Coordinates of C-alpha atoms and ligand atoms in Angstrom, one line a residue:
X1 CA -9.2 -15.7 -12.1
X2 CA -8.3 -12.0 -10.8
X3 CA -5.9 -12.0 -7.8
X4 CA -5.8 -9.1 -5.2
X5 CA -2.5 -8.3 -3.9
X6 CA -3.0 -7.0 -0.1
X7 CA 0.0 -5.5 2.6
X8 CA -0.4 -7.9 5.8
X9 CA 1.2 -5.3 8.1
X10 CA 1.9 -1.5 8.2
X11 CA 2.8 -1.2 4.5
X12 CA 5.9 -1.8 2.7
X13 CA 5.6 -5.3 2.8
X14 CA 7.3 -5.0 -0.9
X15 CA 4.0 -5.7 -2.7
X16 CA 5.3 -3.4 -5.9
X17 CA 7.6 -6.2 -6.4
X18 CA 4.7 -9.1 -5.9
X19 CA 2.6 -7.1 -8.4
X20 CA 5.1 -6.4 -11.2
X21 CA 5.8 -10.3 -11.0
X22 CA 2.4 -11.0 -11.3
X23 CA 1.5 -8.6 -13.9
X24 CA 2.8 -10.5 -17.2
X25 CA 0.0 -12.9 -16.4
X26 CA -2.8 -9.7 -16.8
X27 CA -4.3 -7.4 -18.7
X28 CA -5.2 -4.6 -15.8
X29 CA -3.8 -3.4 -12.6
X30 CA -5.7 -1.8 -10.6
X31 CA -5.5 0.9 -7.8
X32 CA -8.4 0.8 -5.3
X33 CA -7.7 3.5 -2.6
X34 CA -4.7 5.6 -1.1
X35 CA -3.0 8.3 -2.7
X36 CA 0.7 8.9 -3.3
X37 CA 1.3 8.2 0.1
X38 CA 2.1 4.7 -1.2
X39 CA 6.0 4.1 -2.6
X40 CA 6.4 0.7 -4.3
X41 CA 9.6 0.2 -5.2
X42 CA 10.6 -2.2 -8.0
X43 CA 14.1 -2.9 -9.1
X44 CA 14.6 -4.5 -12.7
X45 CA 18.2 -5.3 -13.1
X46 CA 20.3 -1.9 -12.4
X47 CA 16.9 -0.1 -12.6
X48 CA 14.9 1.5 -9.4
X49 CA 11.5 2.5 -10.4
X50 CA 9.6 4.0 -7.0
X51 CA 5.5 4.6 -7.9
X52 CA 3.8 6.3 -5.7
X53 CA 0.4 7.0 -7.5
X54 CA 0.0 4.8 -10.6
X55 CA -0.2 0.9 -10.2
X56 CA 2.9 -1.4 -10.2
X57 CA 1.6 -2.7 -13.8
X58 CA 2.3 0.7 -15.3
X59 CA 6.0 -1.1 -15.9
X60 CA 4.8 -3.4 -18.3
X61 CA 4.5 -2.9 -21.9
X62 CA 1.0 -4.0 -22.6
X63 CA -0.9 -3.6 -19.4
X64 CA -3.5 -1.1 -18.4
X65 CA -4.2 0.6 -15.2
X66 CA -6.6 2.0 -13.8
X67 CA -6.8 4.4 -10.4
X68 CA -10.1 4.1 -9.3
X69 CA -12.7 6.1 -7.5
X70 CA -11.9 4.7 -3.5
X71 CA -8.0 6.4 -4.7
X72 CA -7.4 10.3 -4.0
X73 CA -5.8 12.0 -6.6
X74 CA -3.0 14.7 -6.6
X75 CA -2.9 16.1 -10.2
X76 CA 0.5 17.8 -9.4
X77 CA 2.0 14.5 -7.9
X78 CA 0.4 12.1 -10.7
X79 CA 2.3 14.5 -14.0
X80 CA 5.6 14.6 -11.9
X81 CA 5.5 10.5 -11.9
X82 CA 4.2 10.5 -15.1
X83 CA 7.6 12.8 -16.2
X84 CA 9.9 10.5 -13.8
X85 CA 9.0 7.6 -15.5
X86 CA 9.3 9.0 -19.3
X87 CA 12.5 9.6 -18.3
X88 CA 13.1 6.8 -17.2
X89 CA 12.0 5.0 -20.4
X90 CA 8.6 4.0 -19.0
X91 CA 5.9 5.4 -21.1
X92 CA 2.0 5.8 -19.9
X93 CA 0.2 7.1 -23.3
X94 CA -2.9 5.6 -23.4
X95 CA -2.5 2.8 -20.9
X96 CA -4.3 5.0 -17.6
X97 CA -7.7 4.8 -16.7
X98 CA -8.3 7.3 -13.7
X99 CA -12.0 7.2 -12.6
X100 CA -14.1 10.4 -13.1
X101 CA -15.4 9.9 -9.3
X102 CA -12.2 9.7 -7.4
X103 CA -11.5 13.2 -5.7
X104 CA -8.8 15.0 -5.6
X105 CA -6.7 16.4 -3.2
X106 CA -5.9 20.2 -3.3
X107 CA -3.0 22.3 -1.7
X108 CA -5.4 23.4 1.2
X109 CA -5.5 19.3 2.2
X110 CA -1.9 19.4 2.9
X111 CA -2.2 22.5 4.9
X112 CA -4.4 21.3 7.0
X113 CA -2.7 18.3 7.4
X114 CA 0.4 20.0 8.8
X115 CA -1.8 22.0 11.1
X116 CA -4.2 19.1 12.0
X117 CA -0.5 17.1 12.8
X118 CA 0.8 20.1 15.0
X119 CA -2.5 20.1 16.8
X120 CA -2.1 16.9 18.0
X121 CA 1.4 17.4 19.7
X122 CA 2.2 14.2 21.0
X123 CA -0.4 12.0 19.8
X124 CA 0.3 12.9 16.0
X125 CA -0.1 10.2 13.4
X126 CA 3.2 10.5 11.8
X127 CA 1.5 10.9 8.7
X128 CA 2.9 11.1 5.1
X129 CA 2.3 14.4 4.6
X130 CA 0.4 14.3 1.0
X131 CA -3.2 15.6 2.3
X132 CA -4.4 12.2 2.1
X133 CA -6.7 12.3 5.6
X134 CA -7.9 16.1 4.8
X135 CA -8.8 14.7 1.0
X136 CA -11.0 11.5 2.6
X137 CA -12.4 13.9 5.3
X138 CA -13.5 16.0 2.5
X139 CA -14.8 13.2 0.4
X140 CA -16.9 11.9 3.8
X141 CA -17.9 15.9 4.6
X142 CA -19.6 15.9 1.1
X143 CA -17.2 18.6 0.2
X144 CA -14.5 17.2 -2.0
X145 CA -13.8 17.7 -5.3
X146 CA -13.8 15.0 -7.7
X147 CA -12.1 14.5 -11.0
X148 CA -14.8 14.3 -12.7
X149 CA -16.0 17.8 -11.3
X150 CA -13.3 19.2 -13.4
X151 CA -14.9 19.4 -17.0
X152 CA -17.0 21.9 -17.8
X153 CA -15.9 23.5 -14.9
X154 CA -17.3 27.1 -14.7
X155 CA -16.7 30.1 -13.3
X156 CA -20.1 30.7 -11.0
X157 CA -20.6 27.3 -11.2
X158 CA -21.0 24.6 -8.3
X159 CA -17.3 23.5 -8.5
X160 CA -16.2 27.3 -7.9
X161 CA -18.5 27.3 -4.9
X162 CA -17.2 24.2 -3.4
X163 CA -14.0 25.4 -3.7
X164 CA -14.6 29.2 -3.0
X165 CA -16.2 27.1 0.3
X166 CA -13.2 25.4 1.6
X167 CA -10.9 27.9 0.9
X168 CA -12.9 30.2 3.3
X169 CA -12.8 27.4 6.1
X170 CA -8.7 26.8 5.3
X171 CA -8.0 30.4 6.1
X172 CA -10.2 30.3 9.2
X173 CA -8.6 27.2 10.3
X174 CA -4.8 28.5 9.7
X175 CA -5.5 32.1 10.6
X176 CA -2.8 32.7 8.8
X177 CA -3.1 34.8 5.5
X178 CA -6.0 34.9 3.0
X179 CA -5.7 32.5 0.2
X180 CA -7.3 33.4 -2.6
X181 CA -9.8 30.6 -4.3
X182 CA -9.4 32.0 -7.8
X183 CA -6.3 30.6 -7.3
X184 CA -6.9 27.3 -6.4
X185 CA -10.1 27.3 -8.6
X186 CA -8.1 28.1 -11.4
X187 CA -5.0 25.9 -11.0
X188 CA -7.0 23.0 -10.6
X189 CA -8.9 23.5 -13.5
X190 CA -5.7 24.0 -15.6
X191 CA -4.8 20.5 -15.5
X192 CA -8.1 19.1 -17.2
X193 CA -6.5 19.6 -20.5
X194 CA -3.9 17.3 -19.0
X195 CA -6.0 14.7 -17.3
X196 CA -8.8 14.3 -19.6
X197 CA -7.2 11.6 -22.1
X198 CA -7.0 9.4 -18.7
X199 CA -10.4 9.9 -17.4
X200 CA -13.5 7.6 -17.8
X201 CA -15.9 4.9 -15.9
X202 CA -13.5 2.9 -13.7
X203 CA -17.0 0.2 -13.2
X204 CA -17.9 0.0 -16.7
X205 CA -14.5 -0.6 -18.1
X206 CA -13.8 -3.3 -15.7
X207 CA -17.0 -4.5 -16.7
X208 CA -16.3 -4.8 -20.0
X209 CA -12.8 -6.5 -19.4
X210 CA -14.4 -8.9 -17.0
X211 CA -17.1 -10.2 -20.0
X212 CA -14.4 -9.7 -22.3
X213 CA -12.2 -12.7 -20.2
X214 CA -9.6 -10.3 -19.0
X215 CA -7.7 -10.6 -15.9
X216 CA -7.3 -7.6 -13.5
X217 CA -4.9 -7.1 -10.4
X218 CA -6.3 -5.3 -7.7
X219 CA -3.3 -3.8 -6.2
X220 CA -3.4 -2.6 -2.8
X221 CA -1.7 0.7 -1.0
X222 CA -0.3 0.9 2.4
X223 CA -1.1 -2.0 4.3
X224 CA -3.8 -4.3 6.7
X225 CA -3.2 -2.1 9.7
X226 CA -3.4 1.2 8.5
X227 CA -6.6 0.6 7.3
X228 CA -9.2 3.3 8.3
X229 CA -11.6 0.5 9.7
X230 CA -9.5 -2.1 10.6
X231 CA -6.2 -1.1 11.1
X232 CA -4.7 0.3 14.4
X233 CA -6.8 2.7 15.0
X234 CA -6.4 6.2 15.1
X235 CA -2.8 5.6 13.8
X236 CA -3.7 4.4 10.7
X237 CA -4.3 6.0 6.9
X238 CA -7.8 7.3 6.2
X239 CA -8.8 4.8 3.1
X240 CA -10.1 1.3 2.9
X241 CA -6.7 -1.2 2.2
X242 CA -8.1 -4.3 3.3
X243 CA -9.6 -6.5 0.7
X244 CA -13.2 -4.9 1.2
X245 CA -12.0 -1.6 -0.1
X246 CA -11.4 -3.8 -3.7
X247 CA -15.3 -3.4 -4.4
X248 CA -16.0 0.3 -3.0
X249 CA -12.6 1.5 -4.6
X250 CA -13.3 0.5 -7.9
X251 CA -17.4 -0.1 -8.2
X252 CA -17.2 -4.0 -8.8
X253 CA -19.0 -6.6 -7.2
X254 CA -17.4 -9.2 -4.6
X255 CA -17.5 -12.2 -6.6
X256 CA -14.8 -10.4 -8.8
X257 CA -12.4 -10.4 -7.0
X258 CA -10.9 -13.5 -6.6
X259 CA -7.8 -14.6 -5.7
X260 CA -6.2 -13.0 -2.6
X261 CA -2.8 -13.0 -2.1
X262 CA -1.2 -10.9 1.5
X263 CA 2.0 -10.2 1.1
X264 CA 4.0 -10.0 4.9
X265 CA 8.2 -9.4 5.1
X266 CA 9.4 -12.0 6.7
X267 CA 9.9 -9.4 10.2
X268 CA 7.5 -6.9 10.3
X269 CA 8.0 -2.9 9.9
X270 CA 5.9 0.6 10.8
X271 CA 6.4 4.3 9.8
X272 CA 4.7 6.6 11.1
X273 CA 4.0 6.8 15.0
X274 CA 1.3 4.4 17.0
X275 CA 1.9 1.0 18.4
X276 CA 4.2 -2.0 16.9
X277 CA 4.3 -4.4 20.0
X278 CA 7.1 -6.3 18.3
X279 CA 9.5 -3.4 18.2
X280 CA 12.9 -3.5 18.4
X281 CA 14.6 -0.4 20.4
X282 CA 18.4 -1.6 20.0
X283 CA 21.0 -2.7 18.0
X284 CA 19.3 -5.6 16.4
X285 CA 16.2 -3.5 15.3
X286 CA 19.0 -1.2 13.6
X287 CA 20.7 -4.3 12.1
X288 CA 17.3 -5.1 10.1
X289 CA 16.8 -1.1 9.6
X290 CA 20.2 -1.6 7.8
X291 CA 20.2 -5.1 6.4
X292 CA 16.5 -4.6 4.7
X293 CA 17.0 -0.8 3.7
X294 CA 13.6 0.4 5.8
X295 CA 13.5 3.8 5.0
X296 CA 10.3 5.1 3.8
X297 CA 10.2 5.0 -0.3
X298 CA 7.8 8.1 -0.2
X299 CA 9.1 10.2 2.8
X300 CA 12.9 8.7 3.5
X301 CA 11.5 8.4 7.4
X302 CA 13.5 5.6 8.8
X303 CA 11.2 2.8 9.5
X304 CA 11.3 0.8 13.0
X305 CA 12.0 -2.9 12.9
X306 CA 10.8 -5.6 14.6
X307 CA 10.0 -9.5 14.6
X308 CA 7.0 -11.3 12.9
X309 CA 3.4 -10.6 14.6
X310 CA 1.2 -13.4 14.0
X311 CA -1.3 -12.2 16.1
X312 CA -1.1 -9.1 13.5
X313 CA -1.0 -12.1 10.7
X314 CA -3.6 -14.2 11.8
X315 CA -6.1 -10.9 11.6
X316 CA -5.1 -10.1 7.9
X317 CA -5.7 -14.0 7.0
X318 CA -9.4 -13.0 8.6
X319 CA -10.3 -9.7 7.5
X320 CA -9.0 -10.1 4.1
X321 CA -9.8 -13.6 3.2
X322 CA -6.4 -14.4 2.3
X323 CA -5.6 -17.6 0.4
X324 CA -1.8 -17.5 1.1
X325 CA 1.1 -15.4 1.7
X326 CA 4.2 -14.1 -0.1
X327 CA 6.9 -13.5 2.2
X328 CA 9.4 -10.8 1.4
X329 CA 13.1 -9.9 2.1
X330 CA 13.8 -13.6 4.0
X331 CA 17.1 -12.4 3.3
X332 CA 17.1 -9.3 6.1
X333 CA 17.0 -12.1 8.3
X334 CA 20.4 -13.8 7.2
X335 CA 23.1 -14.4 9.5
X336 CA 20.9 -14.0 12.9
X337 CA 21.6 -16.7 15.7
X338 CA 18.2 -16.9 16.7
X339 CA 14.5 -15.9 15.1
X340 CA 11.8 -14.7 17.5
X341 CA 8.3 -15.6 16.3
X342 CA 5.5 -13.8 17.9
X343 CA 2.6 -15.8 18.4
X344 CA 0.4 -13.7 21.1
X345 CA 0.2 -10.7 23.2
X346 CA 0.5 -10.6 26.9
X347 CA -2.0 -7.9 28.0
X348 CA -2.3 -7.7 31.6
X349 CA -2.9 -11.0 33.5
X350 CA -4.3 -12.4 30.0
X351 CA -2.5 -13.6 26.9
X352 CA -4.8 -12.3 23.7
X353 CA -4.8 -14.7 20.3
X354 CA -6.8 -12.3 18.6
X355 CA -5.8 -8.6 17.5
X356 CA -7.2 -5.9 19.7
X357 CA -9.3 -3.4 18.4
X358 CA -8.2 -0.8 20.4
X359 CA -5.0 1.3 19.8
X360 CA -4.6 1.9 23.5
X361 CA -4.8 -2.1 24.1
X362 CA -2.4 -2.6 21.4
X363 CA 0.3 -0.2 23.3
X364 CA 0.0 -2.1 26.3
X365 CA 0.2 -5.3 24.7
X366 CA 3.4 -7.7 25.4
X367 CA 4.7 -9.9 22.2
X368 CA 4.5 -13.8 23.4
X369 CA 7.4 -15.0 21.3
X370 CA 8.8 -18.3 20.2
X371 CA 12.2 -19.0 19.6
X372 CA 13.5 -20.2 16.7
X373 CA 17.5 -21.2 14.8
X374 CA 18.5 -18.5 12.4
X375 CA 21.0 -19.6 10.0
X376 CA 24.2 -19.2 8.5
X377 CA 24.3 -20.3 5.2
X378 CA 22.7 -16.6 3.1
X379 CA 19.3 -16.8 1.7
X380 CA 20.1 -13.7 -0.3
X381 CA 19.1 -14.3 -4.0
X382 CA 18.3 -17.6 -3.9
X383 CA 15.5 -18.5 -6.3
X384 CA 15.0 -22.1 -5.8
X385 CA 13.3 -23.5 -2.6
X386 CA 15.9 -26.7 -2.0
X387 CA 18.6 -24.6 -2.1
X388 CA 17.3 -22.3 1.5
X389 CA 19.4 -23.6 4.8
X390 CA 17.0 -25.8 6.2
X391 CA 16.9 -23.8 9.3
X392 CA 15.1 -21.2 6.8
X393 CA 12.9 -23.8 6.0
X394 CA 11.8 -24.3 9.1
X395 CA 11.5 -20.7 10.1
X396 CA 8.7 -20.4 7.2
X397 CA 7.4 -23.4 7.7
X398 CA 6.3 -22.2 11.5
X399 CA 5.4 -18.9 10.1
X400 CA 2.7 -20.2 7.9
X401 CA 1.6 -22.4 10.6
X402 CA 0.8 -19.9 13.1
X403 CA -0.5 -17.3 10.4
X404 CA -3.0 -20.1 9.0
X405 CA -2.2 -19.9 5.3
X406 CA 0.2 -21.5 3.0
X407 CA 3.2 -19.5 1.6
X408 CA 2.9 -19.2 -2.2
X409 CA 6.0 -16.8 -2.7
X410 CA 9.7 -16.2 -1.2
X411 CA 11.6 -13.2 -2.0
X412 CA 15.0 -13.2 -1.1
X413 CA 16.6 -9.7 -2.9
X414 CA 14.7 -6.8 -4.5
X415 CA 15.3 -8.2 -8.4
X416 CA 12.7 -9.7 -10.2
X417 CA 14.6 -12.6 -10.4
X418 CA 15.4 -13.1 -6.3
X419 CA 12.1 -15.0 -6.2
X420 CA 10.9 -18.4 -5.1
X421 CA 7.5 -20.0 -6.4
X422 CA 6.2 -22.4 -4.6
X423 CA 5.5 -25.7 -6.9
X424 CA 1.9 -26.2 -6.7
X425 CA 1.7 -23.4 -4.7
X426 CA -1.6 -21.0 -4.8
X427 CA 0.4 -18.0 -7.6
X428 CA 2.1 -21.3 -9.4
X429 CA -1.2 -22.4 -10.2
X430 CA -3.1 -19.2 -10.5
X431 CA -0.2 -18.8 -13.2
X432 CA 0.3 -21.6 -15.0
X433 CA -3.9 -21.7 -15.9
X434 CA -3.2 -17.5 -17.1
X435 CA -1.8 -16.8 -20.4
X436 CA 1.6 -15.0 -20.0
X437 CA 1.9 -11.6 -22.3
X438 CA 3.7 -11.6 -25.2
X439 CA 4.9 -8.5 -24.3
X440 CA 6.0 -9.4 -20.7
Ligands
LIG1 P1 -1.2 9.2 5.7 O1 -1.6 8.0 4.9 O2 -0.2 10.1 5.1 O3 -2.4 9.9 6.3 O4 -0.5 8.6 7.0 C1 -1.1 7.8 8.0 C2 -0.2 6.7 8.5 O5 0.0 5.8 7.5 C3 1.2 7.2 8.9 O6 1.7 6.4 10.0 C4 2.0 6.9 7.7 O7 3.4 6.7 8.0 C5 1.4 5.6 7.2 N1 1.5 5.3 5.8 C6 0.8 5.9 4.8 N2 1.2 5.4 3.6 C7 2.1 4.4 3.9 C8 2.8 3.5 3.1 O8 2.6 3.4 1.8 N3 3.7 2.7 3.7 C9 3.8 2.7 5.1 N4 3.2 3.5 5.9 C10 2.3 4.4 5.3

C-alpha cells in the first residue's frame, strides 16, 4: 500500500503539493535522492512553505521522514530549513530520519561546480548551483564523505585524510588560493552535535515500519528527465529520480514500493539549459511563464514554457511503471483559444513515437502537435470534476490517452483545497482502503 510520487518532466511538476495531500493517509515520507536542488512549494491557506531538502511530509503533525542514503546532504542548507520552518511554526524534533550512508556535500563541491560550469562555456548545464554533481561524482570516485563518517571523527583519522585529499585536488583544480582542510575538516565535523539526534539506518527503519503495517511515501526530487540514466542526457541532474532510484536511495527491495503515481503540469516546463522540443520562444510561452508563476522555487531562474510532450510522457509511463497521472496547474491553461498536444517528434525524414536517447537527437527533434479547443469558462480552483468546461474535459481526456495512463488527480490552484479526485480513480482508492491521521 506505499505509493511513490515521481516528476514526469524536468521537475516542478508541483509534486510537493501531490505529496502533502497524500501524506495524511501515511506514516513516512521519504526522500530517495537529490539534494536541495529540489524546491517544493506547498501553499496552506495564506501560508508558502518552499522545502528544498526535507520531504513534503515534514508539514504534517505526525509524520516522519526520512532522507535516505541515494540523497546528498548539505548540513548548512538542511539547519537553515530546519530554522525557516520553526519560524514558520513547523517543527521537525524528533520526526527526521537522515541515513548514516548518504554523503554529504562540502563547500569545495560548489566550487567546483562553478568552475566545472564555466569550463563548459556554451554547453553548461544550467545547473542549480548547490554542488550536487561534484557531491555524486565524489560518491561514484569512492571519495565522498558520508554522514555517517562524521562520528568519531578524528583528527589523523581516515575522514581527515579523505578530506585533507580533496582539498588538495580543489586547490589544484581552481588554482586559485590554498584552502586550508583543517578548515573544512573541522567545520564539517562541528555540525555532528547537530545532526546526530537525526541519524540512523534508513533500511532497517523502513523495515521495521513495513512489518509493523505502516505506509511510506517515496517522494521524488527533480523530475523523469533529469535523471542521471534516463533523463536528457548530459543536461540532466546527477542522481537516480526515476522510480528505480526508490530501492538504491533508500536500501529497500522492489516489491515495496508499490503504488506509482507521475505527477505531469498540464504544459510542460525546464530550467536549466538542454533541449525542450516543445518550447515556446514568444508571447504565449511568457503568458504561461506568467499565468503558472515558473520561476525556479530554489534559484528564482525563470523557467521556459511550452506545450504537453507525450512523447516525453509516454517514456515516464515506461521507465517508471506509472499507474496514473496527477495533472497540475490545468488552470495556467485557462482562457487560451486553442491547446497544442504533442504527440511525436519529427526528426529528419522520420516521425519518432519513442523518446530519444540522445541529447543531440532530442535538439533536432520537431514537436508533431495536435490541436485542440481551449476554453473560456476558468478552471481556476475548481475542485469538483463536473464543474470543468467540457472543452477541459476533453483536453485531459486526450492527454491521458496519448500518455497511456489514467488521470487520478487535477489541480487547478496551488491550495490544498484547488484539487480534484478522480472517483474511483487510482489515489481515491489507494485512499479510501488507508486510514487517514488523526492528526492530519
Ligand atoms: P543540478 O541538479 O544542480 O546539478 O542541475 C542539473 C539540472 O537539473 C539543471 O538543468 C537544473 O536546472 C535542473 N534541476 C535540478 N533540480 C531541479 C529541480 O528541482 N527542478 C527543476 N530543475 C532542476
Amino acid at each position: 500500500m506505499n505509493i511513490a510520487v515521481i516528476g514526469t518532466q524536468w521537475g516542478d511538476e508541483g509534486k510537493g503539493k501531490i505529496v502533502d495531500l497524500l501524506t495524511p493517509n501515511v506514516s513516512i515520507v521519504a526522500r530517495y535522492q537529490g539534494g536541495h536542488n529540489a524546491g517544493h512549494t506547498v501553499r496552506v491557506g495564506s501560508d508558502q512553505f518552499v522545502l528544498h531538502l526535507l520531504p513534503s511530509g515534514i508539514l504534517r503533525r505526525g509524520v516522519r521522514c526520512v532522507i535516505g542514503n541515494g540523497v546528498v546532504v548539505d548540513p548548512v542548507a538542511l539547519f537553515s530549513e530546519i530554522e525557516t520552518l520553526g519560524k514558520q511554526g513547523v517543527e521537525v524534533g524528533d520526526r527526521l530520519l537522515i541515513s548514516d550512508r548518504a554523503h554529504l556535500i562540502l563547500p569545495y563541491h560548489r566550487e567546483l561546480e562553478e568552475l566545472a560550469e564555466k569550463r563548459r562555456g556554451d554547453r553548461k548545464i544550467g545547473t542549480t548551483a548547490r554542488g550536487i554533481g561534484p557531491a555524486y561524482e565524489d560518491k561514484a570516485g569512492r571519495r565522498g564523505v558520508r554522514v555517517g563518517d562524521l562520528a568519531n571523527a578524528v583528527e589523523g583519522g581516515d575522514l581527515a585524510s579523505i578530506i585533507q585529499e580533496n582539498v588538495a585536488a580543489r586547490n589544484r583544480a581552481l588554482k586559485v588560493g590554498d584552502k586550508d582542510w583543517r578548515t573544512v575538516y573541522q567545520d564539517i565535523c562541528a555540525t555532528w552535535h547537530r545532526l546526530e539526534r537525526w541519524v540512523g539506518d534508513v533500511s532497517v527503519s523502513l523495515m521495521q515500519a513495513f512489518e509493523s503495517g505502516e505506509t511510506v511515501l517515496f517522494e521524488g526530487a527533480q523530475g523523469t528527465m533529469l535523471d542521471i540514466d534516463h533523463g536528457s542526457y548530459p543536461f540532466v541532474s546527477s542522481s537516480s529520480a526515476t522510480a528505480g532510484g526508490i530501492c538504491t536511495g533508500l536500501g529497500i527491495g522492489p516489491r515495496r514500493v508499490g503504488t506509482v503515481l507521475g505527477i505531469a503540469k498540464a504544459y510542460i516546463t525546464r530550467v536549466g539549459e538542454g533541449p525542450l522540443p516543445t518550447e515556446l520562444h514568444g508571447e504565449t510561452g511568457e503568458q504561461l511563464r506568467e499565468a503558472g508563476q515558473e520561476y525556479g522555487a530554489s534559484t528564482g531562474r525563470p523557467r521556459r514554457c511550452g506545450w504537453y510532450d507525450a512523447v516525453a510522457a509516454r517514456y515516464a509511463v515506461r521507465v517508471n511503471g506509472l499507474d496514473a497521472l496527477a495533472v497540475t496547474k490545468l488552470d495556467v491553461l485557462d482562457g487560451l483559444e486553442e491547446i497544442p498536444l504533442c504527440t511525436a517528434y519529427r526528426y529528419g525524414d522520420s516521425v519518432l513515437t519513442e523518446f530519444p536517447s540522445r541529447g543531440q537527437s532530442l535538439s533536432d527533434c520537431q514537436p508533431v502537435y495536435e490541436r485542440l479547443p481551449g476554453w473560456s469558462r476558468p478552471t481556476a480552483g475548481v475542485r469538483r470534476y463536473d464543474d470543468l468546461p467540457l472543452e477541459a474535459k476533453a483536453y485531459l481526456d486526450r492527454l491521458a490517452e496519448v500518455t497511456g495512463v489514467p488521470i487520478a488527480l487535477i489541480s487547478t490552484g496551488s491550495d490544498r483545497a484547488d484539487t480534484i479526485l478522480i472517483r474511483d480513480g487510482l489515489i481515491d482508492k489507494w485512499q479510501s482502503g488507508r486510514p487517514r491521521s488523526p492528526e492530519s
